[in-house]
Each structure stands twice: as structure tokens, then as C-alpha cells.
Coordinates of N, CA, C and O in Angstrom, one line a residue:
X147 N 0.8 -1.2 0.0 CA 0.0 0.0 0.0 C 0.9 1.2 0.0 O 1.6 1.4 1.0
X148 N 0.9 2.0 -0.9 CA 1.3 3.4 -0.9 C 0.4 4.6 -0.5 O -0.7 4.8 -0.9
X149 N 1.3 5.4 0.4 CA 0.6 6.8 1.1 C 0.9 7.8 0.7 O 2.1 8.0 0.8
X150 N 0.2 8.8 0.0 CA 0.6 9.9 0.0 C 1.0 10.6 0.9 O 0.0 11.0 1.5
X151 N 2.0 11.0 1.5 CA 2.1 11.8 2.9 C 1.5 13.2 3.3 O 1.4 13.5 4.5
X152 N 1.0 14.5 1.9 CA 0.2 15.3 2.1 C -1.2 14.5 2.7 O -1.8 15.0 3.7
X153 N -1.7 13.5 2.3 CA -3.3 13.1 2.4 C -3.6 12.4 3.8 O -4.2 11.4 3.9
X154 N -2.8 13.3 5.2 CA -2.7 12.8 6.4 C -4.5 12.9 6.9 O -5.2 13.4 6.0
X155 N -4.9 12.6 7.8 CA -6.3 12.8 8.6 C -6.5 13.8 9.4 O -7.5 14.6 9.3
X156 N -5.4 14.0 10.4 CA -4.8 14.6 11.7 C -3.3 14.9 11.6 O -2.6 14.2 10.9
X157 N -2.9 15.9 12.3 CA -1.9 15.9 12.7 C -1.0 16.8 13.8 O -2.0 17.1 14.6
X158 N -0.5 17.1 14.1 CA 0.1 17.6 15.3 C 2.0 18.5 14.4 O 3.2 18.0 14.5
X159 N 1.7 19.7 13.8 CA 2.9 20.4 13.6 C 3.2 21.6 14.4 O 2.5 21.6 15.5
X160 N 4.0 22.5 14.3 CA 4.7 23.4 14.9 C 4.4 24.7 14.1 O 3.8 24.6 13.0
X161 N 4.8 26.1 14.6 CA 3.8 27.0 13.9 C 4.3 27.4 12.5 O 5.4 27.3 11.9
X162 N 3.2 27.9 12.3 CA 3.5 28.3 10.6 C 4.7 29.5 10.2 O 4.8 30.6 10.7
X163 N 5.2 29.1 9.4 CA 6.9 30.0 8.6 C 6.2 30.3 7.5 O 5.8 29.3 6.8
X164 N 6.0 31.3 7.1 CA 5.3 32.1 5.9 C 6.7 31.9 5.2 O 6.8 31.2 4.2
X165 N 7.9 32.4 5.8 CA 9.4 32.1 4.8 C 9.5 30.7 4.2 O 9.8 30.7 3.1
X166 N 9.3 29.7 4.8 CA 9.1 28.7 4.1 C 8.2 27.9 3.2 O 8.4 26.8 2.8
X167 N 7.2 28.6 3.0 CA 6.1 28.6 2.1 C 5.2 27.4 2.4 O 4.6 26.6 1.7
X168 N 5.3 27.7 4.2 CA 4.5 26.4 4.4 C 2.5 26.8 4.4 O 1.9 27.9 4.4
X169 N 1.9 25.6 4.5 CA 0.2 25.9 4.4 C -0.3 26.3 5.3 O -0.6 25.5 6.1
X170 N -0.5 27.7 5.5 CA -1.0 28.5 6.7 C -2.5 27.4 7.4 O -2.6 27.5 8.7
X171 N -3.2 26.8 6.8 CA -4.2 26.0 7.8 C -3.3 24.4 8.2 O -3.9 23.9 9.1
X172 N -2.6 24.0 8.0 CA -1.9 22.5 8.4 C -0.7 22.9 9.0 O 0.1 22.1 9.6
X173 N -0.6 24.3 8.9 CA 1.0 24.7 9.9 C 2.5 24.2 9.4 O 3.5 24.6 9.9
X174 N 2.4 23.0 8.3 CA 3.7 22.3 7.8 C 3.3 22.5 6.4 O 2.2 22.7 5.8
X175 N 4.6 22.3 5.8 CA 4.6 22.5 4.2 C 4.3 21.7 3.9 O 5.1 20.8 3.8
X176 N 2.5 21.3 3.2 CA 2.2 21.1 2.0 C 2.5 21.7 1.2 O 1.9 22.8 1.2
X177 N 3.4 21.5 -0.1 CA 3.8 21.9 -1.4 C 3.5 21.2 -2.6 O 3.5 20.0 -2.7
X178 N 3.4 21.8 -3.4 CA 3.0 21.6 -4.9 C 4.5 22.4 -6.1 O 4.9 23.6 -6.3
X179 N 4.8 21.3 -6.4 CA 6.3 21.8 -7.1 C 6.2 21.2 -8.2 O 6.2 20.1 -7.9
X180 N 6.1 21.2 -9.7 CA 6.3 20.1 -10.7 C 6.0 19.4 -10.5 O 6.7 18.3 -10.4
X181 N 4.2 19.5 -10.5 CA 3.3 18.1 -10.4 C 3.8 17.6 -9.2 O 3.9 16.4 -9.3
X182 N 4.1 17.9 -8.2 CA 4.6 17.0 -7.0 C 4.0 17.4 -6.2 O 4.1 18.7 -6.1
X183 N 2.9 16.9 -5.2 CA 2.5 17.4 -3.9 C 2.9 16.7 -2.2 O 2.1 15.9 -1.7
X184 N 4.2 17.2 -1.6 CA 4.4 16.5 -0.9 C 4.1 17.3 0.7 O 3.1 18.0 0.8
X185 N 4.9 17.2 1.6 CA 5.1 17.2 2.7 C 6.5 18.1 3.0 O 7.4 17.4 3.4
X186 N 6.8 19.4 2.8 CA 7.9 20.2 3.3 C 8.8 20.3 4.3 O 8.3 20.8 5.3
X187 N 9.8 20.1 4.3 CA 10.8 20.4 5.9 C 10.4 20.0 7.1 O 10.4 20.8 8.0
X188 N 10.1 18.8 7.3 CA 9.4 17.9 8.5 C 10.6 18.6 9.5 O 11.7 18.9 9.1
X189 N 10.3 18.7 10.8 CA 10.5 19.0 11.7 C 10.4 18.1 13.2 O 9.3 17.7 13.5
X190 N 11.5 17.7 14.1 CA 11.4 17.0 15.4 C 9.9 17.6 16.1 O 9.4 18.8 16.0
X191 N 9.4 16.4 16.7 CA 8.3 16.5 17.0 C 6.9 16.6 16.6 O 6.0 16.3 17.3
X192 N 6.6 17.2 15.2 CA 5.6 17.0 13.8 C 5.2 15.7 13.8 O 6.1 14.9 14.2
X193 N 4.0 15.1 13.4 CA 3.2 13.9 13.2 C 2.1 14.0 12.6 O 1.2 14.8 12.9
X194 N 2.0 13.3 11.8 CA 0.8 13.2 10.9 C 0.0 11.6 10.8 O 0.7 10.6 10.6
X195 N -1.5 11.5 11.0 CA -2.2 10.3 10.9 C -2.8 10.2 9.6 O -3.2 11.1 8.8
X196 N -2.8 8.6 9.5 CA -3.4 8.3 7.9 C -4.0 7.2 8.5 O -3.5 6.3 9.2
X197 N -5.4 7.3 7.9 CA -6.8 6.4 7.8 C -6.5 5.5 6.9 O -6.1 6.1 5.9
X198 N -6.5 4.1 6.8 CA -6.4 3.0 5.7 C -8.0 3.2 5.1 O -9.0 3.2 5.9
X199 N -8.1 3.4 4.0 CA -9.4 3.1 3.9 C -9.4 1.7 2.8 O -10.3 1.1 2.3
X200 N -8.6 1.6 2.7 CA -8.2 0.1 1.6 C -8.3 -1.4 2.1 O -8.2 -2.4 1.5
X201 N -8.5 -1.1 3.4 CA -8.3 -2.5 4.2 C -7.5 -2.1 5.3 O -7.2 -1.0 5.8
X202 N -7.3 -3.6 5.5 CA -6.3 -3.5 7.1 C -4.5 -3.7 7.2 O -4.2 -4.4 6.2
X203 N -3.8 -3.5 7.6 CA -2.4 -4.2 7.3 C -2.2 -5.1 8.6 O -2.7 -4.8 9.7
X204 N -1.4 -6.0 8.3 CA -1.0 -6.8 9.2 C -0.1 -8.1 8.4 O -0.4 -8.8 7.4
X205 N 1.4 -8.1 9.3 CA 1.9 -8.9 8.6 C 3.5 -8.3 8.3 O 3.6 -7.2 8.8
X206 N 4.3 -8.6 7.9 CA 6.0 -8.5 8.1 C 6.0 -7.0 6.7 O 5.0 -7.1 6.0
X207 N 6.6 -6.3 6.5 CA 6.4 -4.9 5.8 C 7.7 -4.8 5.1 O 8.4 -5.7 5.7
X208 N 8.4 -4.1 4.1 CA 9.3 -3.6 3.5 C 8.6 -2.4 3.4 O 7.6 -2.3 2.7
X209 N 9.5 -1.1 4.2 CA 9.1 0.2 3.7 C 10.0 1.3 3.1 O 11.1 1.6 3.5
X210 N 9.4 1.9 2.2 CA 9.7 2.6 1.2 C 9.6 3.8 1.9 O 8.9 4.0 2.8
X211 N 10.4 4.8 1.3 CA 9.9 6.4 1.8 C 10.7 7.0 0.4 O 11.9 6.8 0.0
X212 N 9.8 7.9 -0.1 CA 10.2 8.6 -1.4 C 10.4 9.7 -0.7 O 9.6 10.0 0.1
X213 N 11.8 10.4 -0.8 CA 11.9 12.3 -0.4 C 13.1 12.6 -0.9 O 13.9 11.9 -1.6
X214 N 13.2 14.1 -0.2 CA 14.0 15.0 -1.0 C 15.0 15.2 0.7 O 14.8 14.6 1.7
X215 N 16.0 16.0 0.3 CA 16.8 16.9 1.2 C 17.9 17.1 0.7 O 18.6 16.4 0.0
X216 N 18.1 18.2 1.4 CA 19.1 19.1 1.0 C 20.7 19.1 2.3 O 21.9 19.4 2.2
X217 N 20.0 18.8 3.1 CA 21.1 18.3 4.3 C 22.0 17.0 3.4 O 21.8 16.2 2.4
X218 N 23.2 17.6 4.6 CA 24.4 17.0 3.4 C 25.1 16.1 4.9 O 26.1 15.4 4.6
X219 N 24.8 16.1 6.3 CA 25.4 16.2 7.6 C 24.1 15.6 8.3 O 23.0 15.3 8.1
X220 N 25.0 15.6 9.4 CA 23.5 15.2 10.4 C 23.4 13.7 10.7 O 24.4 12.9 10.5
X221 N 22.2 13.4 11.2 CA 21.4 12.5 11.1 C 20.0 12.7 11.3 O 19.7 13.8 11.8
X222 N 19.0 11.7 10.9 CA 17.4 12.6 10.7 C 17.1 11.1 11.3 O 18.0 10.2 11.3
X223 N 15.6 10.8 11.9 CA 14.9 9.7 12.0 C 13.4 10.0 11.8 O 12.8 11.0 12.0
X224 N 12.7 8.6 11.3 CA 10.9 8.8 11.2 C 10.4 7.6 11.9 O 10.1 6.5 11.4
X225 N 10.3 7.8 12.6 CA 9.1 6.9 13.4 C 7.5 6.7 13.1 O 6.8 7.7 12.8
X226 N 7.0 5.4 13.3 CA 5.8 5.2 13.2 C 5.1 4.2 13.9 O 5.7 3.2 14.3
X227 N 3.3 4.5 14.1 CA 3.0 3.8 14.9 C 1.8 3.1 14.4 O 1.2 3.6 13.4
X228 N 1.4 2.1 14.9 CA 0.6 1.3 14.2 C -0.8 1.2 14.6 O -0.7 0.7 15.7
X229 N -2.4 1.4 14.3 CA -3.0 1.0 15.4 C -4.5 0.2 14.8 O -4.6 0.0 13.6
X230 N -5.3 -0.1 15.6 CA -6.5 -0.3 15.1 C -7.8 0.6 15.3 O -9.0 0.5 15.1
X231 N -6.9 1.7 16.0 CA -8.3 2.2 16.5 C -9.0 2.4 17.5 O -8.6 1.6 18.3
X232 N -10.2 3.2 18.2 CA -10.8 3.0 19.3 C -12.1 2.1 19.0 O -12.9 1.7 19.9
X233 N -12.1 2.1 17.4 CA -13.3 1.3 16.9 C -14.0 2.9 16.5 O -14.4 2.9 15.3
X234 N -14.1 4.1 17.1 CA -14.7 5.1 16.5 C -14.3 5.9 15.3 O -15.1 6.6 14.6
X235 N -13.2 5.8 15.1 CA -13.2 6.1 13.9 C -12.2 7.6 13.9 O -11.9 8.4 13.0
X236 N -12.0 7.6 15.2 CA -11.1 9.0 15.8 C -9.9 8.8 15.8 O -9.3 9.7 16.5
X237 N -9.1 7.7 15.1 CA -7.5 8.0 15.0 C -7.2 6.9 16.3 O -7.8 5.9 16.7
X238 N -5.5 7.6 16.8 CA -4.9 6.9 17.1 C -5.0 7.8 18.9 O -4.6 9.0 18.7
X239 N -5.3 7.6 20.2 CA -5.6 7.8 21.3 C -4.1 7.8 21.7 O -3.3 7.0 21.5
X240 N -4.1 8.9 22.4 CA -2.7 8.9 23.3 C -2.4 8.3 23.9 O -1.2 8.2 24.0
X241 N -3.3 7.2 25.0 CA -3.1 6.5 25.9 C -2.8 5.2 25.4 O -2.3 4.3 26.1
X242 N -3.2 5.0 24.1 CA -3.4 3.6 23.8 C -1.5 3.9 23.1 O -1.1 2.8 23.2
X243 N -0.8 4.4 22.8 CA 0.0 4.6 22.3 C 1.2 5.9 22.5 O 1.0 6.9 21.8
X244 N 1.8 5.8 23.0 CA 3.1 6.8 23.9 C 4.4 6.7 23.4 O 5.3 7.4 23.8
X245 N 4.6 5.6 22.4 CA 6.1 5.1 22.2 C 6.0 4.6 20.4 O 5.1 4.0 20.0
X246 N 7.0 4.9 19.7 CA 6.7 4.7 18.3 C 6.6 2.9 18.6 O 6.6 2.3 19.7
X247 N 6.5 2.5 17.5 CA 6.6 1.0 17.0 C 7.7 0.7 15.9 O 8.3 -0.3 15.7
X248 N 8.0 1.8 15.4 CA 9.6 1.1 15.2 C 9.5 2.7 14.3 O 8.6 3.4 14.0
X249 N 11.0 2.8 14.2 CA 12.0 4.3 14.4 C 13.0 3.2 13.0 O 13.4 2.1 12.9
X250 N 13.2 4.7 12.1 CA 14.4 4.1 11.3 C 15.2 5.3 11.2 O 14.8 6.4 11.1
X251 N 16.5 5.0 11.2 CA 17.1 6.0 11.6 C 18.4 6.3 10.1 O 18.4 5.4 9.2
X252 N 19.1 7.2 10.0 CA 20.1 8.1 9.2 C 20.0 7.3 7.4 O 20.8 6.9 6.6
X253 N 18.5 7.4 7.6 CA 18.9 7.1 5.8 C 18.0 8.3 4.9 O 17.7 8.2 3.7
X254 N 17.8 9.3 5.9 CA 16.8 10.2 5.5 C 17.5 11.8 5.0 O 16.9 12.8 5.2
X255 N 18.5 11.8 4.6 CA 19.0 12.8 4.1 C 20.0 12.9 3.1 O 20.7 11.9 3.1
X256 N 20.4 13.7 2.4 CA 21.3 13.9 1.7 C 21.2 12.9 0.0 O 21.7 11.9 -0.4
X257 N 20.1 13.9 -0.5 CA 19.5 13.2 -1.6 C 20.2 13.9 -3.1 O 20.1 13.5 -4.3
X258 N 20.8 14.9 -2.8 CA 21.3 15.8 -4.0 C 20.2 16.8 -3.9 O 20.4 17.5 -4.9
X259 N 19.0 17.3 -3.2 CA 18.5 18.5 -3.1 C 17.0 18.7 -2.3 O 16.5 17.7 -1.7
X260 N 16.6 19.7 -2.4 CA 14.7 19.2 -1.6 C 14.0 18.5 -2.5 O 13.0 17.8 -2.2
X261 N 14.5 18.7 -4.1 CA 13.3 17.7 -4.5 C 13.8 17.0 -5.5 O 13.2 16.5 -6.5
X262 N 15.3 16.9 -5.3 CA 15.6 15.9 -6.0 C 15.3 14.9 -4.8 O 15.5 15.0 -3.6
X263 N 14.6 13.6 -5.5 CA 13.5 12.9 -5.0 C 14.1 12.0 -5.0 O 14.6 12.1 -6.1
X264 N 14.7 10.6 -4.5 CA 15.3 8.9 -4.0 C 14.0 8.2 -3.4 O 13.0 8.7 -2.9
X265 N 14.3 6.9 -3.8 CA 13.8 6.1 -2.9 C 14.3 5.6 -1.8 O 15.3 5.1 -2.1
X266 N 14.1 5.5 -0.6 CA 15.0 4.4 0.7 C 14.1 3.9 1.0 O 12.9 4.2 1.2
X267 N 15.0 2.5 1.1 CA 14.0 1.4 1.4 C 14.6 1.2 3.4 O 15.8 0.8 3.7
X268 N 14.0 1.3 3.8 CA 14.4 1.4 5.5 C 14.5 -0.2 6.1 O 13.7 -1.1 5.9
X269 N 15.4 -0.1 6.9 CA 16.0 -1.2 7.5 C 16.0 -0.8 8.7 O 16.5 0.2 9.2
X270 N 15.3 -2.2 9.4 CA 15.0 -3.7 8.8 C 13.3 -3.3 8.7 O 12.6 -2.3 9.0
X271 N 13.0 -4.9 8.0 CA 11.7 -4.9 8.2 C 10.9 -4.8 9.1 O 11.4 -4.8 10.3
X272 N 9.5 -4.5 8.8 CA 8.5 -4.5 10.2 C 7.6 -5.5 10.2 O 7.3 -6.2 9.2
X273 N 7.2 -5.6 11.3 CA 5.6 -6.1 11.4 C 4.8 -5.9 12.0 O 4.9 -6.1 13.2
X274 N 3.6 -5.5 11.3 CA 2.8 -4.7 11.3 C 1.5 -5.2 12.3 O 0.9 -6.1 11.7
X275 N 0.9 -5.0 13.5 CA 0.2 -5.8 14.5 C -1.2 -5.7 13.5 O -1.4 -4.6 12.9
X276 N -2.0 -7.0 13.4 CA -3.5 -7.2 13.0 C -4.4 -6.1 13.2 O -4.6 -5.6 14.3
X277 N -5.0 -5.8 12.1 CA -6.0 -5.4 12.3 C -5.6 -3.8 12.2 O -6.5 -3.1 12.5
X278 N -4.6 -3.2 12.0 CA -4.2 -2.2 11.4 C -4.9 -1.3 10.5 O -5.2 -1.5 9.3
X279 N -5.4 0.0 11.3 CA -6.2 0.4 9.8 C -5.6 2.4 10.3 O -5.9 3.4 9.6
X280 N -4.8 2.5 11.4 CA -4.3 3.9 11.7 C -2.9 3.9 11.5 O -2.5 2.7 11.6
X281 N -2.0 4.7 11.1 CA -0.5 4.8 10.9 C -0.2 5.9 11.2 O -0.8 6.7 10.5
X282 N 0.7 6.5 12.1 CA 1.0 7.9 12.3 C 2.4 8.0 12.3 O 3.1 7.6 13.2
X283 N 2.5 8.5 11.3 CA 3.8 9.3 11.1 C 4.7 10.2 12.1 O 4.1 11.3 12.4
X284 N 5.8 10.1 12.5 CA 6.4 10.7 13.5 C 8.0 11.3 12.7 O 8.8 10.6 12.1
X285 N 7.8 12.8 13.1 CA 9.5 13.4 12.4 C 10.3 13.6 14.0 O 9.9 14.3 15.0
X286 N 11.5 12.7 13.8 CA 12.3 13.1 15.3 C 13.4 14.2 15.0 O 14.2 14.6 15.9
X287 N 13.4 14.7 13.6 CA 14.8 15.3 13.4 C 13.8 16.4 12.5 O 12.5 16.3 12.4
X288 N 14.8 17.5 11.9 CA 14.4 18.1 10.6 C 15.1 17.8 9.7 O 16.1 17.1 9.7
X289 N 14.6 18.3 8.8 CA 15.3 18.1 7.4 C 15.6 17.4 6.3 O 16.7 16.9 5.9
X290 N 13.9 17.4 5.9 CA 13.9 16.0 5.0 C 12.1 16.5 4.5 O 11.2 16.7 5.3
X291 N 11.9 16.4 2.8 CA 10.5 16.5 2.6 C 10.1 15.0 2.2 O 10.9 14.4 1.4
X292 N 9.0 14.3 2.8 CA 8.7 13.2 1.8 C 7.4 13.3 1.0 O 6.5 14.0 1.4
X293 N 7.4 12.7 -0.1 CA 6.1 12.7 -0.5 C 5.4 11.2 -0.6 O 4.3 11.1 -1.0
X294 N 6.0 10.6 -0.4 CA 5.0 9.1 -0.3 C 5.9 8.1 0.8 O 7.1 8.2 1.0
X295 N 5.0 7.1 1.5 CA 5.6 5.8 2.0 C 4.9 5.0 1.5 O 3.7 5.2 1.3
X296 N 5.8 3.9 1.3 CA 4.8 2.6 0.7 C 5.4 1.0 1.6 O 6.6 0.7 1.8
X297 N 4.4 0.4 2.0 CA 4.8 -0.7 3.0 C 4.0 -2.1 1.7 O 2.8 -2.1 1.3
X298 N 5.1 -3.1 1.5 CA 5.0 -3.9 0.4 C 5.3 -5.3 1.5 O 6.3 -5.5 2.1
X299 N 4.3 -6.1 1.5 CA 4.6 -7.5 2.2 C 5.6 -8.5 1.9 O 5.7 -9.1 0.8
X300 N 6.4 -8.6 2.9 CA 7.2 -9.5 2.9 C 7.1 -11.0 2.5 O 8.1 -11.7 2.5

């Protein structure tokens, strides 16, 4: 299943930078560049939720993350969390979840530019607990745009 990363449900960003041409109502850069609509300069502490509406996931994962950056140094990480739900249909509950489900760490930068665009395939695999239908995106570093993840069964 591939996600667009603009097409979140919810999310939780940091305040809006008119200098950075981020979307004054989502507070983080949605951008539109050369047919590209992704996700701008993720920032430590930012998170974004995505509703499966395709089904459920469950099962060992290979994931993908398409982005840009312009960082040449560093290290960056993306965490995510997996859930089913409260059954209401309201996302992913704080209490039910406090701690990512698995974190990949320094393969998230230095691509030749913000939109010169790579794929990384993140290591190691996951697996994904039953019945999976919430995913929330977690940025622990800056400096990195993505525009898609895609999780392909092992």
C-alpha cells in the first residue's frame, strides 16, 4: 500500500513559517512543485495520521519512503505507529499509544536536493500488528521532505 504523505487525517505540527512557504491552515509545508504534492521540511516532534481506507495491514512490511533533502550532515529519523483504532473512527488515542513501534534512523537525508527525489528502502523490516487500519507518522529530526511511504509485504 502506498501513502501519499500530504493526504494525512490529523496531525500535530509546529507554527507556521510564511518564509518557508508552508500551508498557513496544516501549519507544515504542503507543497506543490512540478506536479509534486508532498510534505515540506518535516520538523522534530511533527506527526501526521493516515486512515487505511483500503483495508487493514497486518503482517512483516518492507518500507519505502520517497523524499528530498538538502542536508548534506546530520542524522534525521521517522518513526511510526501502528494502530487499530478505538473502533470510533477518531484515529490513534494517546493513551493507547506513547512510544513509536519502530523508528528508522540516518537514511533520511542527503539526496542531492529538496526535491531531487530517491527512494529508501528502511531497514529492517517491520511487522505490522493485525487489524491495522491507523499509521502515524512521526518526524524526530528536521530536514527532509517526503512525498510518499509505501509498506509492500514481505
Amino acid at each position: 500500500i502506498q501513502i501519499e504523505a500530504e493526504s494525512f487525517n490529523t496531525r500535530h505540527t509546529m507554527t507556521y513559517n510564511a518564509n518557508a512557504n508552508e500551508h498557513p491552515t496544516y501549519g507544515t509545508g504542503v507543497k506543490t512543485l512540478d506536479g509534486v504534492t508532498y510534505l515540506q521540511y518535516l520538523d522534530d516532534g511533527m506527526w501526521w495520521e493516515y486512515e487505511l481506507t483500503t483495508g487493514t495491514l497486518s503482517g512483516t512490511y518492507e518500507v519505502e519512503i520517497r523524499l528530498g533533502s538538502g542536508r548534506t550532515s546530520g542524522t534525521a529519523s521517522l518513526s511510526f505507529i501502528f494502530s487499530s483504532g478505538d473502533g470510533s473512527g477518531s484515529g490513534i488515542q494517546e493513551s493507547e499509544h506513547s512510544t513509536p513501534d519502530v523508528t528508522f534512523n540516518n537514511n533520511l537525508i542527503n539526496t542531492g536536493g529538496w526535491q531531487t527525489w530517491d527512494i529508501r528502502t528502511m531497514s529492517p523490516t517491520i511487522t505490522i500488528p493485525p487489524r491495522t487500519t491507523f499509521i502515524r507518522m512521526i518526524s524526530t529530526d528536521p530536514g527532509y521532505d517526503i512525498d510518499w511511504f509505501r509498506f509492500t509485504k514481505t
